[in-house]
Short mmCIF file of C-alpha atoms in Angstrom, two decimals:
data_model
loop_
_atom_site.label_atom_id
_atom_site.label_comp_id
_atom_site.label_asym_id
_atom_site.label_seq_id
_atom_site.Cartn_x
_atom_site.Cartn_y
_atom_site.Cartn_z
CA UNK K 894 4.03 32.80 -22.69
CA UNK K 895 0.73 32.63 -23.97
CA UNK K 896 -1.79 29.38 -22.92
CA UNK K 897 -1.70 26.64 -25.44
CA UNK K 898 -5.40 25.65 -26.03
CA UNK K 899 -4.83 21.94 -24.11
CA UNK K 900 -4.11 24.33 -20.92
CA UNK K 901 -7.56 26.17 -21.62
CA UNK K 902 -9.08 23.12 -22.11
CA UNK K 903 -7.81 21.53 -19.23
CA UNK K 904 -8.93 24.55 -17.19
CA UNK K 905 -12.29 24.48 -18.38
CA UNK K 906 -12.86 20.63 -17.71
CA UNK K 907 -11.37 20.96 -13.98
CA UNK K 908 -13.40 24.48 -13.07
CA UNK K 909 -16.24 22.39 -14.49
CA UNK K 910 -15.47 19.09 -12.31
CA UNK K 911 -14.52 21.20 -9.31
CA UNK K 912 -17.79 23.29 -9.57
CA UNK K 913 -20.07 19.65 -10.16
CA UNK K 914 -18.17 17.25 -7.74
CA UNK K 915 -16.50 19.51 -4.85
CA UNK K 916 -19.04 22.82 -4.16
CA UNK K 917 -17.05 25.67 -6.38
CA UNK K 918 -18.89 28.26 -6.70
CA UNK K 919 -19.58 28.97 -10.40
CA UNK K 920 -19.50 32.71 -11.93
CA UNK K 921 -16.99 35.84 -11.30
CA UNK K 922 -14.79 35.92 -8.17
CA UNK K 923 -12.97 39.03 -7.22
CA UNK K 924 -9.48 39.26 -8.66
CA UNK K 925 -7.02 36.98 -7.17
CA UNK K 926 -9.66 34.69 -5.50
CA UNK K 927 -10.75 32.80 -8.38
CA UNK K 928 -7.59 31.19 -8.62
CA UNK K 929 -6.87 30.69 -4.69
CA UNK K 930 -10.31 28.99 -4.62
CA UNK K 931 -9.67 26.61 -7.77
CA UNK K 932 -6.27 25.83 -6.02
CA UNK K 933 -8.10 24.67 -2.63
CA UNK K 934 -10.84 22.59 -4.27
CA UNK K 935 -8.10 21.04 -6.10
CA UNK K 936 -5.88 19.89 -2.76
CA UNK K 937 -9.50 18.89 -1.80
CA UNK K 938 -9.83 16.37 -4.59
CA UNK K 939 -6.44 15.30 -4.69
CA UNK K 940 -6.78 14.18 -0.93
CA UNK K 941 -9.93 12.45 -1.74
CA UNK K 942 -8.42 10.68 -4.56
CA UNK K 943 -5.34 10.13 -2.50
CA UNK K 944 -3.48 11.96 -5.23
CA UNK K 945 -0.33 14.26 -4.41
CA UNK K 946 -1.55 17.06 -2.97
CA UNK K 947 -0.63 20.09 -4.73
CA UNK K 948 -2.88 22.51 -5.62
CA UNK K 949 -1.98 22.43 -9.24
CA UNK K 950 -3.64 20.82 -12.47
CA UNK K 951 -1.05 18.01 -12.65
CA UNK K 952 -0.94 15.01 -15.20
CA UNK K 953 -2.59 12.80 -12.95
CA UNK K 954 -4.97 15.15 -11.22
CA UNK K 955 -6.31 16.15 -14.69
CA UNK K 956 -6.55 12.10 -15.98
CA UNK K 957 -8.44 11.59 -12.57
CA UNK K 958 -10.66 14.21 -13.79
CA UNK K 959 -11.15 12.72 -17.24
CA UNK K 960 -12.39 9.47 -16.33
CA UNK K 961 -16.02 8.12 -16.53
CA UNK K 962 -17.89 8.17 -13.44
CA UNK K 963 -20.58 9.06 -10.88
CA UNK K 964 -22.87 12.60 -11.33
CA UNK K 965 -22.77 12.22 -7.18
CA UNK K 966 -20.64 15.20 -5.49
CA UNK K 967 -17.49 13.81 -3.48
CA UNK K 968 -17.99 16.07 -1.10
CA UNK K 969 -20.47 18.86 -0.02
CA UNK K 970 -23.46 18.92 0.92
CA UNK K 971 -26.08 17.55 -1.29
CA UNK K 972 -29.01 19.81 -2.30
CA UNK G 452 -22.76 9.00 4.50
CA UNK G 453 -24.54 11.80 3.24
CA UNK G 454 -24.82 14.84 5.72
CA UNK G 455 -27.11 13.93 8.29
CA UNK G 456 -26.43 10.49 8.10
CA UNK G 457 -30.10 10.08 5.27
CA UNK G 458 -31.03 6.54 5.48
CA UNK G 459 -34.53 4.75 4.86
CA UNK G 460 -36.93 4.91 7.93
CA UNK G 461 -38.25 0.97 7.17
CA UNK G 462 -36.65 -1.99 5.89
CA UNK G 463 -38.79 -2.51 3.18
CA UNK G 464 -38.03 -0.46 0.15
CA UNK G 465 -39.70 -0.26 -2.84
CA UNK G 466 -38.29 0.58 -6.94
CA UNK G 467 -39.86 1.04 -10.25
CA UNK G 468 -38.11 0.74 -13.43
CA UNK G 469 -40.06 3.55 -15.58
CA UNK G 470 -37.94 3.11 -18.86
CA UNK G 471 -35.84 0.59 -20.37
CA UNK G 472 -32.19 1.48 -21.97
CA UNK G 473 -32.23 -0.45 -25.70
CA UNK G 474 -28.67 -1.34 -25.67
CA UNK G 475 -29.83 -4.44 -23.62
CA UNK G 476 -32.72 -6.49 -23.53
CA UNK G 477 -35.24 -5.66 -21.22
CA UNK G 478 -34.99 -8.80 -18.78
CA UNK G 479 -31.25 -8.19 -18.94
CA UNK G 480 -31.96 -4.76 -17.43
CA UNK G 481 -34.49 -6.33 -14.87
CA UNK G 482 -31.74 -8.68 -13.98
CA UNK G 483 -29.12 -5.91 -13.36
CA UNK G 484 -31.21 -4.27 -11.31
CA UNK G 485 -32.38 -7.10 -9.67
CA UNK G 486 -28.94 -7.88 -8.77
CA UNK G 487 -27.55 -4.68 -7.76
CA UNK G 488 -30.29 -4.46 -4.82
CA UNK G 489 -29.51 -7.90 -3.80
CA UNK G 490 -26.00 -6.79 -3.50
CA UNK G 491 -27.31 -4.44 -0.48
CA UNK G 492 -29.85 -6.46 0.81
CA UNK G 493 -27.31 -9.32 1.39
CA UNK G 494 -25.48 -7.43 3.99
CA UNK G 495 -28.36 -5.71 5.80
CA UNK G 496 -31.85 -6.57 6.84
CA UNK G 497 -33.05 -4.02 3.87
CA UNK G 498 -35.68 -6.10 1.23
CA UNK G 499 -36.91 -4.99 -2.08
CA UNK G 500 -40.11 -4.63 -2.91
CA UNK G 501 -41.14 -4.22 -7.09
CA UNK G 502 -43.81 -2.36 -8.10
CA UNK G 503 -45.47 -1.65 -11.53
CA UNK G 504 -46.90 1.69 -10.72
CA UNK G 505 -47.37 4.73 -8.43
CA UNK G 506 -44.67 6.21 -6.84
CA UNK G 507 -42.14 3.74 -5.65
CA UNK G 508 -38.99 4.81 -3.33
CA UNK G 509 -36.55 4.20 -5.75
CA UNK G 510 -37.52 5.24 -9.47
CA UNK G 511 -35.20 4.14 -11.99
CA UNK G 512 -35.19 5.75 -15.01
CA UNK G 513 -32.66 6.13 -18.36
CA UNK G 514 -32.18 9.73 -19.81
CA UNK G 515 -30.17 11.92 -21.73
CA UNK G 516 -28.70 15.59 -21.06
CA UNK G 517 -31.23 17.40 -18.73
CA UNK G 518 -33.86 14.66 -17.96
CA UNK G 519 -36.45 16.90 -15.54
CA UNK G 520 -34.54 16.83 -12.62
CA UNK G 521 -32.30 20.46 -13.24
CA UNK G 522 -29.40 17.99 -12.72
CA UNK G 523 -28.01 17.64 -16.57
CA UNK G 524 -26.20 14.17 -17.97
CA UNK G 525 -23.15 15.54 -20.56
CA UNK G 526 -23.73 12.93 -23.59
CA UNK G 527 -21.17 9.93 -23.79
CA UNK G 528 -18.78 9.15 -21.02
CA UNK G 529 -18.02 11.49 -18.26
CA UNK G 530 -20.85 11.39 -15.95
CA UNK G 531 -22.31 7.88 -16.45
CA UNK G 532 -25.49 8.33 -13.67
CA UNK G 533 -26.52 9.97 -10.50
CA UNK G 534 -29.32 8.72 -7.45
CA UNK G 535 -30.29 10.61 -4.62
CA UNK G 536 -29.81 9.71 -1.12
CA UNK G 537 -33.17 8.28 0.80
CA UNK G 538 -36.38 11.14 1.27
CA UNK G 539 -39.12 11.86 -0.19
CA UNK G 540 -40.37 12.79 -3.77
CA UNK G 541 -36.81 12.46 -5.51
CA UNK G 542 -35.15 10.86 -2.74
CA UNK G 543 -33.78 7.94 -3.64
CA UNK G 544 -34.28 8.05 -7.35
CA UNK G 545 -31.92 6.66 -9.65
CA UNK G 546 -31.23 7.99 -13.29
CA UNK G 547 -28.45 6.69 -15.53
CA UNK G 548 -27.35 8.35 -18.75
CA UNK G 549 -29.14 7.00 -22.03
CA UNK G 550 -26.00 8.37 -24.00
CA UNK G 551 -23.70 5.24 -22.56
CA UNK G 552 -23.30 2.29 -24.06
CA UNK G 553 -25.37 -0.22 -21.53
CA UNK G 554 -23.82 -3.83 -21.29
CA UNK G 555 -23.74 -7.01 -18.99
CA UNK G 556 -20.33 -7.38 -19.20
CA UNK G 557 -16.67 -5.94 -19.00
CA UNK G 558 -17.21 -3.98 -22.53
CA UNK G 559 -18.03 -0.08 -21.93
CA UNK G 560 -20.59 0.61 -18.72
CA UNK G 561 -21.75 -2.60 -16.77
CA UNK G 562 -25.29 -1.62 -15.76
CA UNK G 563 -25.22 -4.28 -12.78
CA UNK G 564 -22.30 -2.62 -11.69
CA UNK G 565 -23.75 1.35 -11.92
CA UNK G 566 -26.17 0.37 -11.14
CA UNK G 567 -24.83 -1.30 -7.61
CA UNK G 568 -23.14 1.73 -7.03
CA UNK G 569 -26.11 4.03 -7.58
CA UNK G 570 -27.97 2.15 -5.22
CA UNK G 571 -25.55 2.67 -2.83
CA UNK G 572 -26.40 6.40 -3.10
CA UNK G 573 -30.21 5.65 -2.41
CA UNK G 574 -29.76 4.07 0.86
CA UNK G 575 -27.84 6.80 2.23
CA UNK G 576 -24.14 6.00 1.04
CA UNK G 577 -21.81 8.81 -0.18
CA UNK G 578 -18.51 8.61 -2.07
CA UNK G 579 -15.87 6.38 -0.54
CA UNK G 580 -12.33 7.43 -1.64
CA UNK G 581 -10.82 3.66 -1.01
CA UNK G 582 -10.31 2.78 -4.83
CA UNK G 583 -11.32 -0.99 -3.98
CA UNK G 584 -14.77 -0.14 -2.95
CA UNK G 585 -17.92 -0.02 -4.66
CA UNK G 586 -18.47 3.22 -3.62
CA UNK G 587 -15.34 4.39 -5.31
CA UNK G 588 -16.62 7.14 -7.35
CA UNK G 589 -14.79 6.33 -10.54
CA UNK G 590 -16.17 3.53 -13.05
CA UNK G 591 -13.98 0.03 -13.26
CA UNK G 592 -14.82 -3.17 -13.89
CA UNK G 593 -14.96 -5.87 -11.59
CA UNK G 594 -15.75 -9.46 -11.94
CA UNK G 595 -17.93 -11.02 -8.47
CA UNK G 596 -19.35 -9.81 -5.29
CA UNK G 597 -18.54 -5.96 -5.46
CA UNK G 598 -18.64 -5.00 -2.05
CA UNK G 599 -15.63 -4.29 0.22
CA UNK G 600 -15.31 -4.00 3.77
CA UNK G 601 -15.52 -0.22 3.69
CA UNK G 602 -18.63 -0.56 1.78
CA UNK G 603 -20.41 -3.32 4.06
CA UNK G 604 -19.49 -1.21 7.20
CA UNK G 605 -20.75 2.44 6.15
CA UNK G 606 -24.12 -0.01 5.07
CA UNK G 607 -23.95 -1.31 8.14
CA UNK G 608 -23.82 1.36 10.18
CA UNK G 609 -26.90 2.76 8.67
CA UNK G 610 -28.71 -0.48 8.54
CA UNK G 611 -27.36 -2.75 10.76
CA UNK G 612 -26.33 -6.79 9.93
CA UNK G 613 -28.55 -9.06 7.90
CA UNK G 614 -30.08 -11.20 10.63
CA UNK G 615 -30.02 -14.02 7.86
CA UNK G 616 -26.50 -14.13 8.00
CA UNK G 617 -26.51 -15.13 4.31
CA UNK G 618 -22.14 -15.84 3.32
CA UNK G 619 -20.60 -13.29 1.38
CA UNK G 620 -17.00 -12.70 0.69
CA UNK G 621 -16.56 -8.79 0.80
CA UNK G 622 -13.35 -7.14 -0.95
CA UNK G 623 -9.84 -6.76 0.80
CA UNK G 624 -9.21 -3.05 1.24
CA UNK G 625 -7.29 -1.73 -1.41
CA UNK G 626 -3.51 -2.28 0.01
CA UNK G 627 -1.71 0.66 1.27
CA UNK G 628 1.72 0.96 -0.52
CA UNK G 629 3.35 2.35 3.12
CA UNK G 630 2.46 -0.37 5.18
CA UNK G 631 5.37 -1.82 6.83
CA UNK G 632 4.22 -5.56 6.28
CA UNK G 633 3.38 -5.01 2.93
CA UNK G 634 4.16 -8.06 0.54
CA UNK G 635 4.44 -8.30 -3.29
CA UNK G 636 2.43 -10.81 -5.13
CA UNK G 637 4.77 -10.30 -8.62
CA UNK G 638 6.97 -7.80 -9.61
CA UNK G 639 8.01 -7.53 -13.24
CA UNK G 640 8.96 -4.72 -15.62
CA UNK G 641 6.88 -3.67 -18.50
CA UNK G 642 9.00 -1.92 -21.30
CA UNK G 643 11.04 0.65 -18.81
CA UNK G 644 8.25 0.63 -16.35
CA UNK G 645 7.94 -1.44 -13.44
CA UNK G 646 4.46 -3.21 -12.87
CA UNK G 647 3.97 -4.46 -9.05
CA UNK G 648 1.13 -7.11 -8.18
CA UNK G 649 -0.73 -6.94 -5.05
CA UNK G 650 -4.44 -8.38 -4.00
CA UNK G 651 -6.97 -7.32 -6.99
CA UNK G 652 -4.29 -4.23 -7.57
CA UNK G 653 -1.03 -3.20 -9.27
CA UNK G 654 1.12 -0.05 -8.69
CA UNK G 655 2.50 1.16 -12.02
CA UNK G 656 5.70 3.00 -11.52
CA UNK G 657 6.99 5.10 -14.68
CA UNK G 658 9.93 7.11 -14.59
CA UNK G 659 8.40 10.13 -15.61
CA UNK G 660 6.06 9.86 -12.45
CA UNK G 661 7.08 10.94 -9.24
CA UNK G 662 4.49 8.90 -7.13
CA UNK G 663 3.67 4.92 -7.88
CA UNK G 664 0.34 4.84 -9.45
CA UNK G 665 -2.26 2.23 -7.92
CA UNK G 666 -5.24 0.55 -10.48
CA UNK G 667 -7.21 -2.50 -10.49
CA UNK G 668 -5.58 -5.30 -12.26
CA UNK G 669 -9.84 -6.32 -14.01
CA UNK G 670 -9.57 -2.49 -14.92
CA UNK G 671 -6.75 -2.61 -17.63
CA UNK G 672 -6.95 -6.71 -18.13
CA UNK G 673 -10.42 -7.92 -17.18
CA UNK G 674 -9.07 -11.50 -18.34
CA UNK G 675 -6.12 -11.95 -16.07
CA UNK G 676 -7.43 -13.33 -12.86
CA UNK G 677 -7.81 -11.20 -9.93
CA UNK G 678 -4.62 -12.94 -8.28
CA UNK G 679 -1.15 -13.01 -9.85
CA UNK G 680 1.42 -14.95 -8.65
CA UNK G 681 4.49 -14.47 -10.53
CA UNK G 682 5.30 -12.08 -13.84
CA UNK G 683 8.46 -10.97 -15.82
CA UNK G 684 9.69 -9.43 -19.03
CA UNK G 685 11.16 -11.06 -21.76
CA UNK G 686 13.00 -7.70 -23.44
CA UNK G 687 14.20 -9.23 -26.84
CA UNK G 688 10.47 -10.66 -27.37
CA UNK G 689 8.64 -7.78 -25.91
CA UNK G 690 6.43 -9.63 -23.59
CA UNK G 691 5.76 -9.84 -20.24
CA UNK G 692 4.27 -13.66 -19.10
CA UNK G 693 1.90 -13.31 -15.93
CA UNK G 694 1.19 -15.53 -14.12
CA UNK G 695 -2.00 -17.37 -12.11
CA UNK G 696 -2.32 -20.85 -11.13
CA UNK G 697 -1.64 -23.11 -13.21
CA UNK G 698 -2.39 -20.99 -16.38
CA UNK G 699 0.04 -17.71 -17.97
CA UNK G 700 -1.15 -15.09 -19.93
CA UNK G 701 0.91 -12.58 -22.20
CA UNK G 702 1.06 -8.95 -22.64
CA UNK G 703 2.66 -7.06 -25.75
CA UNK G 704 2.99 -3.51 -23.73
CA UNK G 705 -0.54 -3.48 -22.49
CA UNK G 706 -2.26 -5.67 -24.82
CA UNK G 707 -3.17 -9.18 -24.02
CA UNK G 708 -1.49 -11.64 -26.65
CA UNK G 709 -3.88 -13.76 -27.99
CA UNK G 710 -3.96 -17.29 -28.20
CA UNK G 711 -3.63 -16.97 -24.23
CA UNK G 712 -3.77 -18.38 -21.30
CA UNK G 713 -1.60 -21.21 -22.36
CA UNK G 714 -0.63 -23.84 -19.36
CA UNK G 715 2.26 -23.27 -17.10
CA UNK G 716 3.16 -27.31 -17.99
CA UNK G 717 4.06 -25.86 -21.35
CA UNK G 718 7.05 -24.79 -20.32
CA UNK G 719 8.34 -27.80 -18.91
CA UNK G 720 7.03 -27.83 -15.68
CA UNK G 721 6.05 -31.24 -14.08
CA UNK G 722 1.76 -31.35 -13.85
CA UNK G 723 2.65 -31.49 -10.02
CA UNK G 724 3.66 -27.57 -9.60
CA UNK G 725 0.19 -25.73 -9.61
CA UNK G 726 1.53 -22.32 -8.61
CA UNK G 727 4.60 -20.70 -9.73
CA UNK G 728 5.62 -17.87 -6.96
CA UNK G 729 7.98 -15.31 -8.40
CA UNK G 730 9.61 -15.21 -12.06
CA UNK G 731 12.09 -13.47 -13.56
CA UNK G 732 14.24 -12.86 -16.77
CA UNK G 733 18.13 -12.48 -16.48
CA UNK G 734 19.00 -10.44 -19.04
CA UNK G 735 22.89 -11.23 -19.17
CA UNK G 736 22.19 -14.92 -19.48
CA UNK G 737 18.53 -15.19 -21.40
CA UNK G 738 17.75 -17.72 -18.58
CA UNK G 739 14.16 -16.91 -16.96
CA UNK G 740 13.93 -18.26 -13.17
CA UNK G 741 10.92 -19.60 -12.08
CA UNK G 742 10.18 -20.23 -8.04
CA UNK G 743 8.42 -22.41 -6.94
CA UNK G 744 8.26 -23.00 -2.82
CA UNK G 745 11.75 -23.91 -1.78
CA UNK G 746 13.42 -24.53 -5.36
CA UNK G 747 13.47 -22.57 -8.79
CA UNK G 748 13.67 -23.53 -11.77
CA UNK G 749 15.76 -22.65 -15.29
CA UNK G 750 13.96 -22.11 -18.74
CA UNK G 751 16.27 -21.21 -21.80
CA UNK G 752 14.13 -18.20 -23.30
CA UNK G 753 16.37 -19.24 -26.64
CA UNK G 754 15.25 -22.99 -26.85
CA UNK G 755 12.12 -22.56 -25.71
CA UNK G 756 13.13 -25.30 -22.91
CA UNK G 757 13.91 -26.05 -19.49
CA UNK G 758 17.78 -26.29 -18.49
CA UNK G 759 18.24 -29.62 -17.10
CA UNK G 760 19.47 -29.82 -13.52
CA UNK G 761 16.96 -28.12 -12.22
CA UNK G 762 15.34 -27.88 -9.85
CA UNK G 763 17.51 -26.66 -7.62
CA UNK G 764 17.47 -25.60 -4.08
CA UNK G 765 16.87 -21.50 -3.44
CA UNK G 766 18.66 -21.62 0.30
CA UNK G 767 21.71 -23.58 -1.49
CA UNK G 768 21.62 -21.62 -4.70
CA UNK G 769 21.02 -18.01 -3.16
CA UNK G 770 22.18 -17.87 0.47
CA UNK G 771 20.93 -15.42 2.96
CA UNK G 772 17.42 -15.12 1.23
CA UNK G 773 15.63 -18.06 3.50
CA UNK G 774 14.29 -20.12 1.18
CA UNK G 775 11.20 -19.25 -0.28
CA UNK G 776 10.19 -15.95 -2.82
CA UNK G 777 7.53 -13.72 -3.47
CA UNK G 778 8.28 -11.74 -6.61
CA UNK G 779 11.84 -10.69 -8.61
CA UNK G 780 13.67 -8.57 -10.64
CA UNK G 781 16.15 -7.90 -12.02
CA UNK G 782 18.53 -5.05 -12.55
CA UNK G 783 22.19 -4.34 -13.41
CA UNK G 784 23.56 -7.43 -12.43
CA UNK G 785 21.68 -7.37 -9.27
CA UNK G 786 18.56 -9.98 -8.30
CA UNK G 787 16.40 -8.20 -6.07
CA UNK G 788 14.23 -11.07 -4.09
CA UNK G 789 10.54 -10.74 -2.29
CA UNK G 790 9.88 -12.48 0.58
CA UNK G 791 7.07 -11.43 2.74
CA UNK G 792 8.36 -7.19 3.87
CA UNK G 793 11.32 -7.81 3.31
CA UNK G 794 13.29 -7.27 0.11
CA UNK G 795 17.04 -8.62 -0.42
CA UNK G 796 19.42 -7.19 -2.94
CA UNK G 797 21.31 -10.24 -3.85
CA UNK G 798 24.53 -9.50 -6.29
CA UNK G 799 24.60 -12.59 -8.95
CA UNK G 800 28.66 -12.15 -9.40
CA UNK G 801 29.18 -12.06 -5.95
CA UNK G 802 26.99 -14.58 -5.17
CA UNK G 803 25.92 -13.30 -1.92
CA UNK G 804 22.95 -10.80 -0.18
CA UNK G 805 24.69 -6.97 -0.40
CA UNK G 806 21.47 -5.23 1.00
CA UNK G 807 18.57 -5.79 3.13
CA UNK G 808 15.49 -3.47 2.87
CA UNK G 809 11.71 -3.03 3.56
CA UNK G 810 9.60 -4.54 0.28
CA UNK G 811 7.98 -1.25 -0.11
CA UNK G 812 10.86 0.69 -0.22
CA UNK G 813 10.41 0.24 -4.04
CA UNK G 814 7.24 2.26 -3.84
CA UNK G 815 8.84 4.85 -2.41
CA UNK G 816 8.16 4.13 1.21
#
């Protein structure tokens, strides 16, 4: 089944957070990884937020994601 | 705390406001600021110096998209402002995003509060994922003294005490819906959902979620008071009355009704009840309860007026439930009753208590 465009766009705005607020690394992974890594940074927020952790761009994870807030990472070291 | 645990070598810190946001008038903004470093200082020995030029250890500025620090605002909402934890050259600067909306109060992005929170980030404070706290790092509004205990004791522990001792009253953690002595303030239900009132919080629970979702009451209602003490829903009018004090407020779904708060007396109540502690609508009969310490009260939704007869006792009336109550509902014929942890199931034909369980088993727990 193809993507409907509010799945893109939901991808794009949570590799976006994930790369601003929780260290991913932006640019090409190896096949495979990509998606492993976008999983674990997600369980990463969703632990911070106290969300359900599961890996996946849920309702509520995505809402979380859409909400105004602070350009300070969550986690991560801060260059 | 930021890696490294980054933190101001003196007490004395100085900031410079180098530009001025026009959405508010430029004492406004001095006042915000102002404010937002007091909020720190209170709690630790820091003190703020202001100064007019040179390079000061906080510089405030307002900018839009990339605004020369390689670290890029995104135009309205999302990202509202960044700071950078203490050190020098950028360390400890403060930028927020020219393309919000600036305002002193609960409309759009309260610069006092940003700005409180971005300050946080300049001594040395990192996110906090306790949704009560300051440091939260998602934007809500909040009426008083912003700090909570999480925030005061990560300051704290950077800074040490204020030796001044000045009073504050920091924020009650946000309450944890699996705590075993967990209490409701008010339960009621809100058009197939059910709303629960706790501290400065409610859980929303929604059939179509799986987990109890917890917000800050001034976040969606910034004009109910931080404290409920009783709500319900009346179905066939589509509100839901909360409660606070002496004064009630109504919501149509979300939306505050206007021509509220009204007075509680309004309803029939003598002047001498100042605090009504659980409410609730039984559908089968259109009679609303109202409790208030150890008796309850009987308002005809129809009429518009109290039953007469009333009030009666709750340990007479409803035995096995002690005799005061936290919150109600009501569901299928069945009163469910708050008091302190413990919730009783309490089955209005049978007049009698059919199940005991733990308040929070509502919230899955």
């Amino acid at each position: 089944k193809p993507i409907s465009t509010e799945e893109k766009d939901k991808a794009v705005l949570a590799k976006k957070y994930l790369q601003r607020f929780y260290g991913m690394p932006a640019g090409l992974q190896r096949p495979g990884k990509s998606s492993d890594l976008m999983q674990q940074k997600i369980r990463e927020m969703q632990e911070f937020f106290k969300l359900e952790v599961t890996g996946k761009l849920d309702d509520k994870t995505v809402e979380l994601m859409e909400m105004a807030r602070c350009g300070v990472p969550d986690v991560a070291e801060y260059n | 705390h930021f890696p490294r645990d980054l933190k101001w070598k003196t007490t004395n810190v100085t900031f410079r406001i180098l530009n001025y946001t026009p959405d508010l008038k430029k004492k406004v903004v001095d006042r915000a600021v102002r404010k937002a470093l007091n909020v720190w200082s209170k709690v630790t020995p820091l003190r703020f110096t202001k100064t007019f030029d040179g390079t000061a250890d906080i510089m405030i500025s307002f900018g839009t998209k990339e605004h020369g620090d390689f670290n890029p605002f995104d135009g309205p909402e999302g990202l509202l402002a960044h700071a950078y934890p203490p050190g020098i050259g950028i360390g400890g600067d403060t930028h927020f995003d020219e393309d919000e909306t600036w305002t002193e109060d609960y409309h759009a992005f309260n610069l006092f509060l940003v700005a409180a929170h971005e300050f946080g980030h300049a001594l040395g404070m990192a996110h906090s994922s306790d949704p009560g706290s300051l440091m939260y790092p998602v934007y809500s509004y909040a009426k008083g003294f912003p700090l909570s205990e999480d925030d005061i004791e990560g300051i704290q522990s950077l800074y040490g005490e204020n030796p001044d001792h000045e009073k504050f009253k920091p924020k009650p953690i946000a309450p944890e819906k699996c705590d075993p002595e967990l209490s409701f303030d008010a339960i009621t239900e809100l058009r197939g959902e059910t709303i629960i009132f706790k501290d400065r919080f409610y859980w929303r629970l929604h059939p179509n979620m799986p987990e109890p979702e917890q917000t800050l009451i001034k976040n969606t209602w910034p004009e109910i008071p931080n404290k409920v003490d009783a709500a319900y829903e009346n179905p066939e009018r589509d509100v839901v009355i909360i409660f606070s004090g002496i004064k009630m407020w109504a919501l149509n779904g979300y939306t505050l009704v206007d021509g509220y708060p009204k007075y509680i007396h309004k309803l029939g109540l003598p002047k001498t009840v100042r605090k009504i502690d659980a409410a609730v609508n039984i559908r089968d009969t259109g009679k609303t309860l109202l409790f208030v310490d150890e008796e309850y009260w009987s308002f005809d939704e129809q009429t518009g007026t109290m039953d007469t007869g009333y009030p009666r006792s709750i340990e007479d009336d409803f035995p096995g439930i002690g005799d005061e109550v936290d919150a109600a509902a009501y569901h299928y014929g069945y009163l469910n009753l708050y008091h302190e942890h413990t919730q009783f199931e309490y089955s209005y034909s049978a007049r009698k208590v059919v199940r005991i369980m733990r308040a929070n088993s509502i919230l899955n727990c």
